[in-house]
């Protein structure tokens, strides 16, 4: 038994003894196995079939991934008395009825309606799991209402140090915005095409003006405009095209996270997103292709195998998305070779500040972060 397996079994026992609780654990530490081992104990201790809801964020996880996890850890229907009913968060309040237990997978997706339904008919067992603690106060309040004890808290830094997950190296490419090519449409009342730097400066100046005149934050639409502008820069995309060709030439298996569905379709013939539910993920896991592009479709709950590199083109202020995407590529591999994470950001923009905040909050090893300016 490895240290990781021993830790998982101890957490599973604690879940059983406490009739549930919360597991905070980085992607790759084995939250699904922990939950299933706890369920196995509940099943063995009961003389009658127990009913459990397994709640997940999206349909593919409900219809495919939950059953895959049960099969992988040999807890299929032929191995148990327990009845497990996968359900999505969005329909939980409508479908909820009194059951023996509820599993809240990816807990950060819980809503007020979900919480009210559970508290109205509280089950004997309530288990919650997530890779990161919610930042929003409303989500924190809902978790407090559920009254769950924290059973385990394993951040990415600890998972990496204890080798629960594959090690990784972060390569940060800071791309300078184009100062000469006037290809962008005018912003606001400007009368001529703009360079990338000019257009970004226009947006930033407007935000500073609003802060100065009103003392308030810029409106959400302007913050979103700035974010999308930086994510879709041609200078960034041209650099990524060269990097992708290099990875393909070296036959590196990688996942390419893009900022939009159009971008995903443009940059890789094997794209996978909500408007293109192709076989790209299955083909990658089956070894038929060495890369695929996506947006958010696999951020949570998807088990991707033998990933050698992660390429990320867009960064959010919240660390959760970034950490989850790294998590797609750091499930333990026998070769022990660190996964390469390529992050492409625009120089002298809010992306640099966001990255600094993520590194500090997640306590990432600065010795394994490499910066390159282009």
mmCIF file of C-alpha atoms in Angstrom:
data_model
loop_
_atom_site.group_PDB
_atom_site.id
_atom_site.type_symbol
_atom_site.label_atom_id
_atom_site.label_comp_id
_atom_site.label_asym_id
_atom_site.label_seq_id
_atom_site.Cartn_x
_atom_site.Cartn_y
_atom_site.Cartn_z
ATOM 1 C CA UNK A 1 0.000 0.000 0.000
ATOM 2 C CA UNK A 2 1.435 3.397 -1.014
ATOM 3 C CA UNK A 3 1.384 6.481 1.208
ATOM 4 C CA UNK A 4 -1.240 7.967 -1.106
ATOM 5 C CA UNK A 5 -3.508 4.913 -0.869
ATOM 6 C CA UNK A 6 -3.053 4.757 2.897
ATOM 7 C CA UNK A 7 -4.013 8.448 3.194
ATOM 8 C CA UNK A 8 -7.061 7.902 0.969
ATOM 9 C CA UNK A 9 -8.240 4.961 3.068
ATOM 10 C CA UNK A 10 -7.860 6.938 6.295
ATOM 11 C CA UNK A 11 -9.933 9.813 4.873
ATOM 12 C CA UNK A 12 -12.567 7.333 3.670
ATOM 13 C CA UNK A 13 -12.760 5.854 7.184
ATOM 14 C CA UNK A 14 -13.154 9.357 8.661
ATOM 15 C CA UNK A 15 -16.002 10.047 6.226
ATOM 16 C CA UNK A 16 -17.679 6.822 7.321
ATOM 17 C CA UNK A 17 -17.255 7.508 11.041
ATOM 18 C CA UNK A 18 -18.529 11.091 10.702
ATOM 19 C CA UNK A 19 -21.343 10.148 8.294
ATOM 20 C CA UNK A 20 -19.846 12.525 5.762
ATOM 21 C CA UNK A 21 -17.908 15.776 5.641
ATOM 22 C CA UNK A 22 -15.943 17.884 3.192
ATOM 23 C CA UNK A 23 -12.856 16.846 1.274
ATOM 24 C CA UNK A 24 -10.743 19.681 -0.096
ATOM 25 C CA UNK A 25 -8.206 18.016 -2.366
ATOM 26 C CA UNK A 26 -6.235 19.045 -5.434
ATOM 27 C CA UNK A 27 -7.103 17.307 -8.683
ATOM 28 C CA UNK A 28 -5.280 13.987 -8.783
ATOM 29 C CA UNK A 29 -5.247 13.174 -5.054
ATOM 30 C CA UNK A 30 -8.025 10.622 -5.576
ATOM 31 C CA UNK A 31 -11.196 12.236 -4.269
ATOM 32 C CA UNK A 32 -13.378 9.837 -6.264
ATOM 33 C CA UNK A 33 -11.609 6.788 -4.843
ATOM 34 C CA UNK A 34 -11.944 8.204 -1.321
ATOM 35 C CA UNK A 35 -15.686 8.713 -1.799
ATOM 36 C CA UNK A 36 -16.159 5.238 -3.256
ATOM 37 C CA UNK A 37 -14.207 3.585 -0.430
ATOM 38 C CA UNK A 38 -16.441 5.402 2.072
ATOM 39 C CA UNK A 39 -19.534 4.261 0.143
ATOM 40 C CA UNK A 40 -18.218 0.709 0.228
ATOM 41 C CA UNK A 41 -18.114 0.874 4.012
ATOM 42 C CA UNK A 42 -21.669 2.233 4.233
ATOM 43 C CA UNK A 43 -22.838 -0.474 1.850
ATOM 44 C CA UNK A 44 -21.166 -3.296 3.775
ATOM 45 C CA UNK A 45 -22.497 -2.055 7.113
ATOM 46 C CA UNK A 46 -26.115 -1.893 5.931
ATOM 47 C CA UNK A 47 -28.491 -4.857 5.706
ATOM 48 C CA UNK A 48 -30.759 -3.067 3.199
ATOM 49 C CA UNK A 49 -29.987 -1.244 -0.076
ATOM 50 C CA UNK A 50 -29.119 2.390 0.547
ATOM 51 C CA UNK A 51 -29.955 5.173 -1.921
ATOM 52 C CA UNK A 52 -27.400 7.889 -2.681
ATOM 53 C CA UNK A 53 -27.527 10.896 -5.004
ATOM 54 C CA UNK A 54 -24.176 11.630 -6.676
ATOM 55 C CA UNK A 55 -24.402 15.299 -7.726
ATOM 56 C CA UNK A 56 -22.146 16.663 -10.515
ATOM 57 C CA UNK A 57 -21.966 19.913 -12.532
ATOM 58 C CA UNK A 58 -22.666 18.668 -16.064
ATOM 59 C CA UNK A 59 -24.501 16.050 -18.097
ATOM 60 C CA UNK A 60 -21.423 14.205 -19.373
ATOM 61 C CA UNK A 61 -20.199 13.693 -15.814
ATOM 62 C CA UNK A 62 -23.666 12.479 -14.821
ATOM 63 C CA UNK A 63 -24.111 10.075 -17.733
ATOM 64 C CA UNK A 64 -20.538 8.842 -18.207
ATOM 65 C CA UNK A 65 -17.871 9.799 -15.697
ATOM 66 C CA UNK A 66 -19.673 8.738 -12.490
ATOM 67 C CA UNK A 67 -20.174 5.236 -13.914
ATOM 68 C CA UNK A 68 -16.568 5.158 -15.139
ATOM 69 C CA UNK A 69 -15.334 5.950 -11.618
ATOM 70 C CA UNK A 70 -17.551 3.264 -10.089
ATOM 71 C CA UNK A 71 -16.237 0.759 -12.629
ATOM 72 C CA UNK A 72 -12.596 1.739 -12.154
ATOM 73 C CA UNK A 73 -12.814 1.208 -8.385
ATOM 74 C CA UNK A 74 -14.916 -1.953 -8.710
ATOM 75 C CA UNK A 75 -18.077 -0.591 -7.150
ATOM 76 C CA UNK A 76 -20.465 -1.342 -9.981
ATOM 77 C CA UNK A 77 -23.987 -2.557 -9.274
ATOM 78 C CA UNK A 78 -22.855 -6.189 -9.321
ATOM 79 C CA UNK A 79 -20.506 -5.429 -6.401
ATOM 80 C CA UNK A 80 -22.956 -3.591 -4.151
ATOM 81 C CA UNK A 81 -26.447 -3.387 -2.706
ATOM 82 C CA UNK A 82 -26.368 0.407 -2.769
ATOM 83 C CA UNK A 83 -28.333 2.345 -5.407
ATOM 84 C CA UNK A 84 -26.396 5.322 -6.775
ATOM 85 C CA UNK A 85 -28.328 7.973 -8.721
ATOM 86 C CA UNK A 86 -26.197 10.499 -10.655
ATOM 87 C CA UNK A 87 -27.848 13.912 -10.980
ATOM 88 C CA UNK A 88 -26.792 17.435 -12.064
ATOM 89 C CA UNK A 89 -26.814 20.420 -9.705
ATOM 90 C CA UNK A 90 -29.162 22.307 -12.026
ATOM 91 C CA UNK A 91 -31.905 19.677 -11.603
ATOM 92 C CA UNK A 92 -31.214 18.516 -8.052
ATOM 93 C CA UNK A 93 -33.876 20.706 -6.405
ATOM 94 C CA UNK A 94 -36.556 19.376 -8.789
ATOM 95 C CA UNK A 95 -35.475 15.731 -8.577
ATOM 96 C CA UNK A 96 -34.601 15.623 -4.881
ATOM 97 C CA UNK A 97 -36.420 13.327 -2.489
ATOM 98 C CA UNK A 98 -35.492 11.699 0.804
ATOM 99 C CA UNK A 99 -32.477 9.464 0.305
ATOM 100 C CA UNK A 100 -29.917 7.891 2.631
ATOM 101 C CA UNK A 101 -27.010 9.906 1.323
ATOM 102 C CA UNK A 102 -25.906 12.720 -0.987
ATOM 103 C CA UNK A 103 -22.492 13.273 -2.585
ATOM 104 C CA UNK A 104 -21.836 16.854 -3.660
ATOM 105 C CA UNK A 105 -19.026 16.516 -6.194
ATOM 106 C CA UNK A 106 -17.409 19.825 -7.227
ATOM 107 C CA UNK A 107 -19.077 21.482 -4.235
ATOM 108 C CA UNK A 108 -18.456 25.013 -5.530
ATOM 109 C CA UNK A 109 -21.435 24.553 -7.878
ATOM 110 C CA UNK A 110 -23.983 24.290 -5.074
ATOM 111 C CA UNK A 111 -26.905 26.752 -5.239
ATOM 112 C CA UNK A 112 -29.426 28.105 -2.741
ATOM 113 C CA UNK A 113 -32.101 25.780 -4.173
ATOM 114 C CA UNK A 114 -29.788 22.785 -3.801
ATOM 115 C CA UNK A 115 -29.010 23.679 -0.209
ATOM 116 C CA UNK A 116 -32.682 24.259 0.673
ATOM 117 C CA UNK A 117 -33.731 20.903 -0.812
ATOM 118 C CA UNK A 118 -31.028 19.025 1.101
ATOM 119 C CA UNK A 119 -31.737 20.764 4.417
ATOM 120 C CA UNK A 120 -35.492 20.170 4.056
ATOM 121 C CA UNK A 121 -34.874 16.406 3.864
ATOM 122 C CA UNK A 122 -31.386 16.058 5.266
ATOM 123 C CA UNK A 123 -29.869 12.643 4.515
ATOM 124 C CA UNK A 124 -28.066 10.500 7.053
ATOM 125 C CA UNK A 125 -24.855 10.851 5.044
ATOM 126 C CA UNK A 126 -23.684 14.052 3.330
ATOM 127 C CA UNK A 127 -20.321 14.040 1.547
ATOM 128 C CA UNK A 128 -18.849 17.019 -0.326
ATOM 129 C CA UNK A 129 -15.684 17.285 -2.384
ATOM 130 C CA UNK A 130 -13.917 19.987 -4.370
ATOM 131 C CA UNK A 131 -10.446 20.759 -5.661
ATOM 132 C CA UNK A 132 -10.499 24.298 -4.305
ATOM 133 C CA UNK A 133 -12.289 26.273 -1.648
ATOM 134 C CA UNK A 134 -14.937 28.660 -3.011
ATOM 135 C CA UNK A 135 -13.965 32.342 -3.001
ATOM 136 C CA UNK A 136 -17.450 33.815 -3.284
ATOM 137 C CA UNK A 137 -19.092 34.699 0.016
ATOM 138 C CA UNK A 138 -22.505 33.345 -1.023
ATOM 139 C CA UNK A 139 -20.960 29.933 -1.676
ATOM 140 C CA UNK A 140 -19.134 30.027 1.662
ATOM 141 C CA UNK A 141 -22.426 30.832 3.399
ATOM 142 C CA UNK A 142 -24.158 27.851 1.787
ATOM 143 C CA UNK A 143 -21.386 25.517 2.924
ATOM 144 C CA UNK A 144 -21.743 26.844 6.476
ATOM 145 C CA UNK A 145 -25.487 26.109 6.317
ATOM 146 C CA UNK A 146 -24.762 22.492 5.435
ATOM 147 C CA UNK A 147 -22.794 22.200 8.681
ATOM 148 C CA UNK A 148 -20.158 19.845 7.328
ATOM 149 C CA UNK A 149 -16.911 19.006 9.070
ATOM 150 C CA UNK A 150 -13.705 19.355 7.040
ATOM 151 C CA UNK A 151 -12.309 15.828 6.859
ATOM 152 C CA UNK A 152 -9.295 16.543 4.663
ATOM 153 C CA UNK A 153 -7.550 19.545 3.126
ATOM 154 C CA UNK A 154 -4.819 18.659 0.618
ATOM 155 C CA UNK A 155 -3.764 21.676 -1.502
ATOM 156 C CA UNK A 156 -1.809 21.304 -4.723
ATOM 157 C CA UNK A 157 1.495 22.224 -3.038
ATOM 158 C CA UNK A 158 1.140 19.378 -0.502
ATOM 159 C CA UNK A 159 -0.065 16.897 -3.128
ATOM 160 C CA UNK A 160 2.983 17.700 -5.212
ATOM 161 C CA UNK A 161 5.449 17.541 -2.310
ATOM 162 C CA UNK A 162 4.110 14.159 -1.175
ATOM 163 C CA UNK A 163 4.029 12.837 -4.748
ATOM 164 C CA UNK A 164 0.284 12.188 -4.725
ATOM 165 C CA UNK A 165 0.298 13.767 -8.184
ATOM 166 C CA UNK A 166 2.819 14.061 -10.970
ATOM 167 C CA UNK A 167 5.254 16.945 -10.621
ATOM 168 C CA UNK A 168 5.016 19.829 -13.062
ATOM 169 C CA UNK A 169 7.034 22.760 -14.353
ATOM 170 C CA UNK A 170 5.392 26.064 -15.267
ATOM 171 C CA UNK A 171 6.703 27.936 -18.304
ATOM 172 C CA UNK A 172 5.295 31.468 -18.501
ATOM 173 C CA UNK A 173 5.564 33.167 -21.890
ATOM 174 C CA UNK A 174 4.940 36.912 -21.622
ATOM 175 C CA UNK A 175 4.013 38.202 -25.065
ATOM 176 C CA UNK A 176 4.431 41.899 -25.859
ATOM 177 C CA UNK A 177 1.449 43.521 -27.531
ATOM 178 C CA UNK A 178 1.873 44.625 -31.130
ATOM 179 C CA UNK A 179 2.810 48.318 -31.372
ATOM 180 C CA UNK A 180 2.855 48.725 -35.148
ATOM 181 C CA UNK A 181 0.160 46.674 -36.903
ATOM 182 C CA UNK A 182 -3.035 48.757 -36.969
ATOM 183 C CA UNK A 183 -5.586 45.995 -37.500
ATOM 184 C CA UNK A 184 -8.050 46.568 -34.651
ATOM 185 C CA UNK A 185 -11.349 48.396 -35.018
ATOM 186 C CA UNK A 186 -11.559 51.801 -33.309
ATOM 187 C CA UNK A 187 -12.613 51.777 -29.656
ATOM 188 C CA UNK A 188 -15.369 54.160 -28.574
ATOM 189 C CA UNK A 189 -14.948 57.428 -30.547
ATOM 190 C CA UNK A 190 -11.575 56.704 -32.112
ATOM 191 C CA UNK A 191 -11.594 57.319 -35.862
ATOM 192 C CA UNK A 192 -8.821 55.076 -37.125
ATOM 193 C CA UNK A 193 -7.661 51.442 -36.632
ATOM 194 C CA UNK A 194 -5.660 50.761 -33.522
ATOM 195 C CA UNK A 195 -2.609 48.717 -32.646
ATOM 196 C CA UNK A 196 -2.990 46.180 -29.860
ATOM 197 C CA UNK A 197 -1.119 48.392 -27.421
ATOM 198 C CA UNK A 198 -3.162 51.487 -28.332
ATOM 199 C CA UNK A 199 -6.466 49.640 -27.988
ATOM 200 C CA UNK A 200 -5.504 48.135 -24.622
ATOM 201 C CA UNK A 201 -4.359 51.562 -23.413
ATOM 202 C CA UNK A 202 -7.724 53.035 -24.451
ATOM 203 C CA UNK A 203 -9.597 50.445 -22.388
ATOM 204 C CA UNK A 204 -7.293 50.885 -19.408
ATOM 205 C CA UNK A 205 -7.567 54.691 -19.547
ATOM 206 C CA UNK A 206 -11.367 54.477 -19.561
ATOM 207 C CA UNK A 207 -11.272 52.188 -16.523
ATOM 208 C CA UNK A 208 -8.939 54.578 -14.694
ATOM 209 C CA UNK A 209 -11.217 57.499 -15.571
ATOM 210 C CA UNK A 210 -14.253 55.720 -14.104
ATOM 211 C CA UNK A 211 -12.347 54.919 -10.905
ATOM 212 C CA UNK A 212 -11.153 58.534 -10.582
ATOM 213 C CA UNK A 213 -14.531 60.173 -11.288
ATOM 214 C CA UNK A 214 -16.817 57.815 -9.379
ATOM 215 C CA UNK A 215 -14.554 56.137 -6.832
ATOM 216 C CA UNK A 216 -16.150 52.836 -7.931
ATOM 217 C CA UNK A 217 -14.971 49.795 -9.802
ATOM 218 C CA UNK A 218 -15.434 49.839 -13.591
ATOM 219 C CA UNK A 219 -18.678 48.176 -14.730
ATOM 220 C CA UNK A 220 -18.639 44.402 -15.329
ATOM 221 C CA UNK A 221 -19.078 44.812 -19.089
ATOM 222 C CA UNK A 222 -15.845 46.829 -19.286
ATOM 223 C CA UNK A 223 -13.892 44.367 -17.163
ATOM 224 C CA UNK A 224 -15.139 41.570 -19.418
ATOM 225 C CA UNK A 225 -14.237 43.562 -22.542
ATOM 226 C CA UNK A 226 -10.671 43.989 -21.277
ATOM 227 C CA UNK A 227 -10.385 40.316 -20.414
ATOM 228 C CA UNK A 228 -11.669 39.133 -23.801
ATOM 229 C CA UNK A 229 -9.545 41.666 -25.628
ATOM 230 C CA UNK A 230 -6.354 40.349 -24.037
ATOM 231 C CA UNK A 231 -7.355 36.714 -24.544
ATOM 232 C CA UNK A 232 -7.999 37.170 -28.280
ATOM 233 C CA UNK A 233 -4.911 39.149 -29.265
ATOM 234 C CA UNK A 234 -3.418 38.175 -32.616
ATOM 235 C CA UNK A 235 0.120 38.489 -31.203
ATOM 236 C CA UNK A 236 -0.681 35.882 -28.586
ATOM 237 C CA UNK A 237 -2.360 33.547 -31.064
ATOM 238 C CA UNK A 238 0.524 33.748 -33.539
ATOM 239 C CA UNK A 239 2.967 32.790 -30.798
ATOM 240 C CA UNK A 240 0.765 29.848 -29.767
ATOM 241 C CA UNK A 241 0.626 28.567 -33.358
ATOM 242 C CA UNK A 242 4.435 28.348 -33.377
ATOM 243 C CA UNK A 243 4.484 26.631 -29.978
ATOM 244 C CA UNK A 244 1.852 24.090 -31.052
ATOM 245 C CA UNK A 245 3.892 23.215 -34.165
ATOM 246 C CA UNK A 246 6.936 22.640 -31.942
ATOM 247 C CA UNK A 247 4.991 20.331 -29.582
ATOM 248 C CA UNK A 248 3.519 18.415 -32.507
ATOM 249 C CA UNK A 249 6.955 17.987 -34.098
ATOM 250 C CA UNK A 250 8.259 16.562 -30.810
ATOM 251 C CA UNK A 251 5.190 14.260 -30.605
ATOM 252 C CA UNK A 252 4.229 15.645 -27.183
ATOM 253 C CA UNK A 253 0.757 14.700 -25.918
ATOM 254 C CA UNK A 254 -0.940 17.902 -24.805
ATOM 255 C CA UNK A 255 -4.258 19.566 -23.999
ATOM 256 C CA UNK A 256 -4.775 23.063 -25.364
ATOM 257 C CA UNK A 257 -7.051 25.330 -23.296
ATOM 258 C CA UNK A 258 -8.379 28.223 -25.397
ATOM 259 C CA UNK A 259 -10.256 31.416 -24.585
ATOM 260 C CA UNK A 260 -13.248 30.780 -26.857
ATOM 261 C CA UNK A 261 -14.893 28.085 -28.934
ATOM 262 C CA UNK A 262 -13.928 29.855 -32.172
ATOM 263 C CA UNK A 263 -10.333 29.960 -31.040
ATOM 264 C CA UNK A 264 -10.402 26.273 -30.125
ATOM 265 C CA UNK A 265 -11.764 25.395 -33.565
ATOM 266 C CA UNK A 266 -9.179 27.581 -35.327
ATOM 267 C CA UNK A 267 -6.120 26.302 -33.502
ATOM 268 C CA UNK A 268 -6.702 22.554 -33.479
ATOM 269 C CA UNK A 269 -8.680 20.266 -35.827
ATOM 270 C CA UNK A 270 -9.545 18.177 -32.766
ATOM 271 C CA UNK A 271 -11.635 20.566 -30.675
ATOM 272 C CA UNK A 272 -14.000 19.668 -27.834
ATOM 273 C CA UNK A 273 -16.520 22.089 -26.343
ATOM 274 C CA UNK A 274 -20.223 22.508 -25.605
ATOM 275 C CA UNK A 275 -21.063 23.201 -29.265
ATOM 276 C CA UNK A 276 -18.807 20.469 -30.576
ATOM 277 C CA UNK A 277 -19.142 17.310 -28.496
ATOM 278 C CA UNK A 278 -16.694 15.426 -30.692
ATOM 279 C CA UNK A 279 -14.768 12.268 -29.866
ATOM 280 C CA UNK A 280 -11.586 14.254 -29.276
ATOM 281 C CA UNK A 281 -11.362 13.461 -25.551
ATOM 282 C CA UNK A 282 -12.026 9.746 -26.089
ATOM 283 C CA UNK A 283 -9.623 9.648 -29.049
ATOM 284 C CA UNK A 284 -6.916 11.293 -26.924
ATOM 285 C CA UNK A 285 -7.408 8.839 -24.060
ATOM 286 C CA UNK A 286 -7.383 5.990 -26.584
ATOM 287 C CA UNK A 287 -4.069 7.133 -28.061
ATOM 288 C CA UNK A 288 -5.494 7.904 -31.509
ATOM 289 C CA UNK A 289 -4.561 11.614 -31.360
ATOM 290 C CA UNK A 290 -1.848 13.448 -29.436
ATOM 291 C CA UNK A 291 -3.654 16.729 -28.752
ATOM 292 C CA UNK A 292 -7.011 18.418 -28.606
ATOM 293 C CA UNK A 293 -8.278 21.908 -27.859
ATOM 294 C CA UNK A 294 -11.069 22.892 -25.483
ATOM 295 C CA UNK A 295 -12.465 25.823 -23.529
ATOM 296 C CA UNK A 296 -14.108 24.807 -20.242
ATOM 297 C CA UNK A 297 -15.644 21.454 -21.141
ATOM 298 C CA UNK A 298 -13.048 19.372 -19.266
ATOM 299 C CA UNK A 299 -12.121 21.748 -16.430
ATOM 300 C CA UNK A 300 -13.810 19.511 -13.863
ATOM 301 C CA UNK A 301 -14.244 15.799 -13.299
ATOM 302 C CA UNK A 302 -12.728 14.435 -16.512
ATOM 303 C CA UNK A 303 -9.986 11.820 -16.271
ATOM 304 C CA UNK A 304 -7.459 12.426 -19.049
ATOM 305 C CA UNK A 305 -4.605 9.925 -19.336
ATOM 306 C CA UNK A 306 -0.931 10.244 -20.208
ATOM 307 C CA UNK A 307 -0.830 14.030 -20.576
ATOM 308 C CA UNK A 308 2.693 15.338 -21.080
ATOM 309 C CA UNK A 309 1.902 19.034 -21.430
ATOM 310 C CA UNK A 310 -0.836 21.589 -20.801
ATOM 311 C CA UNK A 311 -1.099 24.736 -22.905
ATOM 312 C CA UNK A 312 -3.185 27.561 -21.396
ATOM 313 C CA UNK A 313 -4.026 30.692 -23.407
ATOM 314 C CA UNK A 314 -6.337 32.451 -20.979
ATOM 315 C CA UNK A 315 -6.023 33.291 -17.324
ATOM 316 C CA UNK A 316 -8.769 34.133 -14.824
ATOM 317 C CA UNK A 317 -8.436 36.204 -11.689
ATOM 318 C CA UNK A 318 -9.633 33.260 -9.594
ATOM 319 C CA UNK A 319 -7.063 30.532 -9.152
ATOM 320 C CA UNK A 320 -9.597 27.702 -9.301
ATOM 321 C CA UNK A 321 -9.766 27.451 -13.103
ATOM 322 C CA UNK A 322 -5.989 27.586 -13.483
ATOM 323 C CA UNK A 323 -5.394 24.918 -10.835
ATOM 324 C CA UNK A 324 -8.091 22.655 -12.286
ATOM 325 C CA UNK A 325 -6.538 22.892 -15.734
ATOM 326 C CA UNK A 326 -3.110 22.008 -14.395
ATOM 327 C CA UNK A 327 -4.883 19.117 -12.684
ATOM 328 C CA UNK A 328 -5.895 17.630 -16.048
ATOM 329 C CA UNK A 329 -2.216 16.909 -16.671
ATOM 330 C CA UNK A 330 -0.739 15.879 -13.318
ATOM 331 C CA UNK A 331 -2.452 12.606 -12.571
ATOM 332 C CA UNK A 332 0.293 10.236 -11.516
ATOM 333 C CA UNK A 333 2.376 8.740 -14.351
ATOM 334 C CA UNK A 334 4.806 5.866 -13.979
ATOM 335 C CA UNK A 335 7.585 7.621 -15.939
ATOM 336 C CA UNK A 336 7.762 10.348 -13.263
ATOM 337 C CA UNK A 337 8.673 12.991 -15.857
ATOM 338 C CA UNK A 338 7.264 16.389 -14.800
ATOM 339 C CA UNK A 339 4.338 17.653 -16.813
ATOM 340 C CA UNK A 340 5.115 20.845 -18.707
ATOM 341 C CA UNK A 341 2.542 23.626 -18.257
ATOM 342 C CA UNK A 342 2.799 26.405 -20.842
ATOM 343 C CA UNK A 343 0.997 29.593 -19.850
ATOM 344 C CA UNK A 344 0.775 32.334 -22.478
ATOM 345 C CA UNK A 345 -0.054 35.791 -21.122
ATOM 346 C CA UNK A 346 0.205 39.343 -22.442
ATOM 347 C CA UNK A 347 2.977 41.486 -21.011
ATOM 348 C CA UNK A 348 2.155 44.503 -18.826
ATOM 349 C CA UNK A 349 -1.501 43.551 -18.426
ATOM 350 C CA UNK A 350 -3.741 42.404 -15.588
ATOM 351 C CA UNK A 351 -2.776 38.794 -16.456
ATOM 352 C CA UNK A 352 0.617 39.306 -14.811
ATOM 353 C CA UNK A 353 -1.051 40.517 -11.589
ATOM 354 C CA UNK A 354 -3.492 37.607 -11.628
ATOM 355 C CA UNK A 355 -0.652 35.106 -12.053
ATOM 356 C CA UNK A 356 1.315 36.632 -9.152
ATOM 357 C CA UNK A 357 -1.773 36.288 -6.945
ATOM 358 C CA UNK A 358 -2.299 32.659 -7.923
ATOM 359 C CA UNK A 359 1.330 31.748 -7.262
ATOM 360 C CA UNK A 360 1.165 33.316 -3.799
ATOM 361 C CA UNK A 361 -2.218 31.873 -2.831
ATOM 362 C CA UNK A 362 -1.442 28.349 -4.022
ATOM 363 C CA UNK A 363 2.118 28.440 -2.677
ATOM 364 C CA UNK A 364 3.532 27.270 -6.017
ATOM 365 C CA UNK A 365 7.232 26.428 -6.093
ATOM 366 C CA UNK A 366 8.979 29.479 -7.585
ATOM 367 C CA UNK A 367 11.979 27.276 -8.358
ATOM 368 C CA UNK A 368 9.919 25.444 -10.967
ATOM 369 C CA UNK A 369 8.472 28.517 -12.676
ATOM 370 C CA UNK A 370 10.340 29.844 -15.695
ATOM 371 C CA UNK A 371 9.631 33.195 -17.371
ATOM 372 C CA UNK A 372 10.327 34.112 -20.988
ATOM 373 C CA UNK A 373 9.636 37.475 -22.648
ATOM 374 C CA UNK A 374 8.740 37.765 -26.322
#
